[in-house]
XYZ file of C-alpha atoms in Angstrom:
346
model
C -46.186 173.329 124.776
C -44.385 174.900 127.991
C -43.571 172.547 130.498
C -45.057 173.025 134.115
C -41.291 173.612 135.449
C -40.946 176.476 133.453
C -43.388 178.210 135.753
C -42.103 176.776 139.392
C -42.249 179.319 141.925
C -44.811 181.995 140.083
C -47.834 179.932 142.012
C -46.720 181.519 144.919
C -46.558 185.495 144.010
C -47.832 187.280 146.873
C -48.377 190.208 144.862
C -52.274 190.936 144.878
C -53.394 193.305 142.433
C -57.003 193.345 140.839
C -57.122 192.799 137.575
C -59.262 196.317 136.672
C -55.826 198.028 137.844
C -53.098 196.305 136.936
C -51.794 192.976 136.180
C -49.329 191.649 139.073
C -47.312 188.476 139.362
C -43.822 187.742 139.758
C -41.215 185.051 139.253
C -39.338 183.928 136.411
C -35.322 184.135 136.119
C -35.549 187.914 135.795
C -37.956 190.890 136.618
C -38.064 194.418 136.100
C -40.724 197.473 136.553
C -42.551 198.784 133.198
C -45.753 201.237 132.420
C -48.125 199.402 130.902
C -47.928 198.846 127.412
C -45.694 201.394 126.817
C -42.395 200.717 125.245
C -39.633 202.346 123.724
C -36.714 201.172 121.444
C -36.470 197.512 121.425
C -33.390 195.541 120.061
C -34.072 192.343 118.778
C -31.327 189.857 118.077
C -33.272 187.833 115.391
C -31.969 184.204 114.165
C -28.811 184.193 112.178
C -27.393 187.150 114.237
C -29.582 189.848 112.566
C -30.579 192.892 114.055
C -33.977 194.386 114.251
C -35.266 197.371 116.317
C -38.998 197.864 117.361
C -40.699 200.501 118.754
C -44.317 201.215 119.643
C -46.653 204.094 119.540
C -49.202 202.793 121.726
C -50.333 203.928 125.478
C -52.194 202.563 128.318
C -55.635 204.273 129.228
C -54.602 203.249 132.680
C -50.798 205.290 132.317
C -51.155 206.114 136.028
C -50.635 201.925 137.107
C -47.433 199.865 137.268
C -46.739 196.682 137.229
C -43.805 194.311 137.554
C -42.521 192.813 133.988
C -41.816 188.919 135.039
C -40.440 186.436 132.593
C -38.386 183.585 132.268
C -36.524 182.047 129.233
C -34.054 179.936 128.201
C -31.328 180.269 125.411
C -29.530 178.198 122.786
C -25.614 179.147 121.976
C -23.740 177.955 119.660
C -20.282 179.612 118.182
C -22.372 181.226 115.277
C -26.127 181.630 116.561
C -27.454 184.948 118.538
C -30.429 183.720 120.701
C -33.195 185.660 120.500
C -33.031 188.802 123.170
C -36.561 190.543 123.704
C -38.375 191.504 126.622
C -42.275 191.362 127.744
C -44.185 194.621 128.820
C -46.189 193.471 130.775
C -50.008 195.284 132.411
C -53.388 196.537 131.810
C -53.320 198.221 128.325
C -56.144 199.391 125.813
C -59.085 197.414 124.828
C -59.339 195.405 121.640
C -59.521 197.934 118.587
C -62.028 195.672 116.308
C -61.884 198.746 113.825
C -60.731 196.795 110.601
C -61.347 193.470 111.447
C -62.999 190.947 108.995
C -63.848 187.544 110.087
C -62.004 184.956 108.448
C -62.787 181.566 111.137
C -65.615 180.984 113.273
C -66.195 177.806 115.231
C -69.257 177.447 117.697
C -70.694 174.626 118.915
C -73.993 174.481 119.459
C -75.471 171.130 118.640
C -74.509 167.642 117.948
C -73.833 168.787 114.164
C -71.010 170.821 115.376
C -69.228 168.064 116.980
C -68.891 166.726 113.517
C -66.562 169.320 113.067
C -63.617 167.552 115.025
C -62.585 164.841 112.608
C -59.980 162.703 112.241
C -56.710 163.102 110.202
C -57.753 163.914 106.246
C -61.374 163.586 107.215
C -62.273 167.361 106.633
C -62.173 169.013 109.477
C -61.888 171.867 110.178
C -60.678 170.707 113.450
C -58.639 167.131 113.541
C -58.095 164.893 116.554
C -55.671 163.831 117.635
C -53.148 165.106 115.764
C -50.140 166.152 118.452
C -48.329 164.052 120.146
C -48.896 163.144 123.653
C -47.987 165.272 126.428
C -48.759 165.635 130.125
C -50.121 162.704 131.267
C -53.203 161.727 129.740
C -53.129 160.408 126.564
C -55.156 162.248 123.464
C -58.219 160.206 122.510
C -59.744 160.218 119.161
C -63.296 161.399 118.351
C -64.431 158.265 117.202
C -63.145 156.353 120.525
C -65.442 154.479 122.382
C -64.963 157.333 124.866
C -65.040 160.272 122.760
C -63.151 163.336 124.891
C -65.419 165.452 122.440
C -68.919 166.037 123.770
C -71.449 168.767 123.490
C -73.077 169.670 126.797
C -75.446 172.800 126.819
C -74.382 174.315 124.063
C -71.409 174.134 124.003
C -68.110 171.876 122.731
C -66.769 169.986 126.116
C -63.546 168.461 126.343
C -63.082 166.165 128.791
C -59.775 164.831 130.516
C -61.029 161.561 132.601
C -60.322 158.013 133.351
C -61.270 155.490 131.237
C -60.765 151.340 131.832
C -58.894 153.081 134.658
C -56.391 155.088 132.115
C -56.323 158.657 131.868
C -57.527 160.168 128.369
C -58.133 163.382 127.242
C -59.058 165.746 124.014
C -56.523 167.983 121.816
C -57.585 169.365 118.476
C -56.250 171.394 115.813
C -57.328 173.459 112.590
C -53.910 172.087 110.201
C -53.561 167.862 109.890
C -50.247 165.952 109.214
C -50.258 167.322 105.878
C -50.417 170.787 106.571
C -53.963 170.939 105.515
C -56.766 173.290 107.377
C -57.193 176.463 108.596
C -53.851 178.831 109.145
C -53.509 182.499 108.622
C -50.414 185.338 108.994
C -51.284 187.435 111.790
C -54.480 188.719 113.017
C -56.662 188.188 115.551
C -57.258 184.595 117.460
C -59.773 184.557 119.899
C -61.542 181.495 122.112
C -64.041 182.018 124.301
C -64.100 179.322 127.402
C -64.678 178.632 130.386
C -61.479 177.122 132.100
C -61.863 174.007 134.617
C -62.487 175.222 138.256
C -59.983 176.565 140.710
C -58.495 174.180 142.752
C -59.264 171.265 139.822
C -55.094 169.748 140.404
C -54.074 168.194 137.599
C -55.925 170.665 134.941
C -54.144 172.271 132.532
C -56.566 173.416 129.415
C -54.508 175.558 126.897
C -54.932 177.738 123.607
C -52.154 177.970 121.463
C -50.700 178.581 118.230
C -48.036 176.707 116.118
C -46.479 177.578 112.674
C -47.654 175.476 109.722
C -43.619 175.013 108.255
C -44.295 172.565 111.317
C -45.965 170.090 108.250
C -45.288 171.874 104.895
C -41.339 172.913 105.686
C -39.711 170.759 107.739
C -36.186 172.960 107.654
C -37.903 175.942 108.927
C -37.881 177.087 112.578
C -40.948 175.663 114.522
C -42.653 178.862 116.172
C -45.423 177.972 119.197
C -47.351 180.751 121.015
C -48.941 180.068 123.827
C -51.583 182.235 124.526
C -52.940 180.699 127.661
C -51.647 177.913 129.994
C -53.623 177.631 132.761
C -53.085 175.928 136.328
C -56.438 175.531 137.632
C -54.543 173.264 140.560
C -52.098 175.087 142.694
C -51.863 178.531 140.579
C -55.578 179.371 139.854
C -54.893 182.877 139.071
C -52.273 182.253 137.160
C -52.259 183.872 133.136
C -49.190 181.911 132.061
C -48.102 183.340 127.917
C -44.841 182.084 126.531
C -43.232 181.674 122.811
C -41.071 178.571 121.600
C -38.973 178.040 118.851
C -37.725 174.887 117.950
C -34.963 173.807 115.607
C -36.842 171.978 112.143
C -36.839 168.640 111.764
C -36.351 168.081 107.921
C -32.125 168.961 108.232
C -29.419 169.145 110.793
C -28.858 172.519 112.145
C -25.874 173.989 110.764
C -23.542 176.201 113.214
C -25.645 179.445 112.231
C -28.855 177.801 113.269
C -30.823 177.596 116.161
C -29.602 174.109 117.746
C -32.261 173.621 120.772
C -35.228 174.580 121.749
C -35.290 178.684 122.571
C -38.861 179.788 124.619
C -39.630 182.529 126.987
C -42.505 183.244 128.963
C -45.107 186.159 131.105
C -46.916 185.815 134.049
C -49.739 188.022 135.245
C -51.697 187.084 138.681
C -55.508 187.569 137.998
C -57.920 187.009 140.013
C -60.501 187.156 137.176
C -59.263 183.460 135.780
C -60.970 181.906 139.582
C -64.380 183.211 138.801
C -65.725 179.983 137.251
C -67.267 182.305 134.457
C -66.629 182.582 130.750
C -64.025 184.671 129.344
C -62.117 185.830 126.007
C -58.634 184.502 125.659
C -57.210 185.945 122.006
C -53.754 187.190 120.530
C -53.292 189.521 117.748
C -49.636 189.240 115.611
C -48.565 192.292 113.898
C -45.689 193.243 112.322
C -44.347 194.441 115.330
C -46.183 192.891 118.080
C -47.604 189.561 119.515
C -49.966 191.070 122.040
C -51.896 188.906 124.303
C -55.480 189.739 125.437
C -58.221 188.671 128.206
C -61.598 189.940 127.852
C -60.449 192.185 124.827
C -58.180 193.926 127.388
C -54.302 193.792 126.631
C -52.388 192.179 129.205
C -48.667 191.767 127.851
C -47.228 192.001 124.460
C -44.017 190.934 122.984
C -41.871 192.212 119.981
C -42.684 189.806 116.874
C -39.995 187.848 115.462
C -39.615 187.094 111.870
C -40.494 183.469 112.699
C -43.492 184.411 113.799
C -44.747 185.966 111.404
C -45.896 183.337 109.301
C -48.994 181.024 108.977
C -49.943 180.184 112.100
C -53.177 177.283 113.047
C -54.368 177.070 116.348
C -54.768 174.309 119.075
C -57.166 173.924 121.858
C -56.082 171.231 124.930
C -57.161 170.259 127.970
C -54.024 168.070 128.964
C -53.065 166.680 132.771
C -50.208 168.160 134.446
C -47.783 165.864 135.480
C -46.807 167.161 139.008
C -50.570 167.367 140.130
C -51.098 163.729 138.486
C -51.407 161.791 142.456
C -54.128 164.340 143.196
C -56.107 164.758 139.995
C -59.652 163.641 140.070
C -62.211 163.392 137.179
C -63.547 164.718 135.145
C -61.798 167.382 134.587
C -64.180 169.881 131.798
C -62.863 172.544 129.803
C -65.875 174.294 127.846
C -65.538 176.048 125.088
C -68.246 178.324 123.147
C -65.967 179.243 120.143
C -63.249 180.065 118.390
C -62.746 182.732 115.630
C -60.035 184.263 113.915
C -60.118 187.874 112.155
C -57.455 189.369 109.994
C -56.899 193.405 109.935
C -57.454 195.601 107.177
């Protein structure tokens, strides 16, 4: 998961663009100016020194906006590695084309049945809790606590970051266990549907991600993560924060050809849309070529794919407590969330 100081100084973008024109935001270690969606040629300086090029097809209906391209990343080097070089395009592009989709996950939670869907390690799932290791600074409760984190309120599946015998606890859960076992699939579609904690809420930071199952079944390989959406309800309430992480694997030492630390880089987009209080869609389809990031259906950056992410991929849903907004945090601190699904394209 990305840490908050990857994201210092984005809070702050005084660029103020409405969401149903273009994306803005700015920050990061580098920036540059691209159409929407749009993108031509794209090197990509894969693991191992390979060399890939990409190229897309694909227009915005909204050709006649800009916005700026803002990223940041960071780099392992080693005498016989090539980190990773590829670059976000970043603003409003096409809607979701469902055309081909088949379902192959669905999650709602509706009623205190559903809840028994979050289950412990090897108990079933197909969500398990808790299953990642702590991070932020609340720690990740179990369902059968005491204090469950896990609660269903109206409908729908709460998740609840609060103090309890005056520690902070909150809920993480995943669709793979320690074994590997669960739900995972090679690209597609993944979608949640959620309403984020309020604007202003410091110390929230709910998240929907994505992690490669080599993670549990191949401990050698590269450990992809794709953050979909990290969200700063706190001090950067319009803030769409995307990133992707790979991490050296765990099961050998990296040899001078490997990656040796952790390699990530990251998008920002300013939307207003994120400090309505409302529900919205927060999904990423993989391709082949692209890992494209959506909000409401509506493409909002996208990202050449790597080969190490395109693999089996499950999916994680958080509501952890940011670190730097600990002092002020309050509780409870909600994330909802109605569902998730997953579709893969035909």
């Amino acid at each position: 998961m990305s840490s908050r100081r990857r994201f210092l100084g984005l809070a702050g973008a005084s660029l103020t663009i409405p969401f149903v024109s273009a994306c803005g935001g700015t920050g990061g270690s580098s920036a540059s100016t691209a159409s929407p969606v749009s993108t031509g040629g794209v090197t990509i300086k894969a693991t191992g020194g390979a060399v890939a090029s990409s190229s897309s097809s694909s227009s915005s209906s909204s050709s006649s906006s800009s916005a700026s391209a803002s990223s940041s990343s960071s780099s392992s080097a080693s005498s016989g590695y090539v980190a990773p070089t590829i670059t976000w395009t970043k603003g409003v592009g096409p809607a979701l084309n469902m055309t081909g989709l088949v379902q192959t996950f669905n999650s709602t939670f509706a009623t205190a049945a559903d809840l028994k869907k979050i289950t412990v390690a090897g108990a079933g799932g197909p969500w398990y809790a808790p299953i990642h290791a702590d991070y932020g600074s609340a720690h990740f409760a179990s369902p059968l606590d005491a204090v469950s984190p896990f609660a269903i309120d109206n409908g729908r599946l709460r998740i609840r970051c609060e103090q309890v015998n005056g520690k902070w606890q909150t809920g993480h859960m995943q669709t793979c266990d320690f074994a590997g076992s669960g739900f995972s699939q090679q690209r597609g579609y993944f979608e949640m549907r959620a309403k984020m904690p309020a604007a202003g809420t410091m110390g929230a930071w709910p998240a929907f991600w994505l992690y490669s199952k080599a993670n549990y079944t191949d401990t050698t390989k590269i450990r992809a993560e794709l953050d979909v959406i990290e969200y700063y309800a706190g001090n950067d309430s319009r803030g769409h924060h995307s990133a992707v992480h790979m991490r050296p694997g765990t099961g050998k030492k990296p040899g001078p050809n490997d990656l040796q630390t952790e390699w990530w880089t990251s998008c920002y987009n300013g939307l207003d849309a994120l400090k309505d209080g409302n529900w919205h869609t927060y999904g990423v389809e993989i391709t082949a070529k692209w890992i494209i990031i959506y909000f409401d259906r509506i493409e909002l950056k996208r990202i050449p794919t790597l080969p190490e992410f395109d693999v089996p991929m499950y999916m994680l849903v958080s509501n952890a407590l940011l670190t730097d907004e600990l002092a002020k945090a309050v509780g409870p601190i909600d994330l909802l969330v109605d569902y998730v699904k997953v579709w893969q394209r035909i």
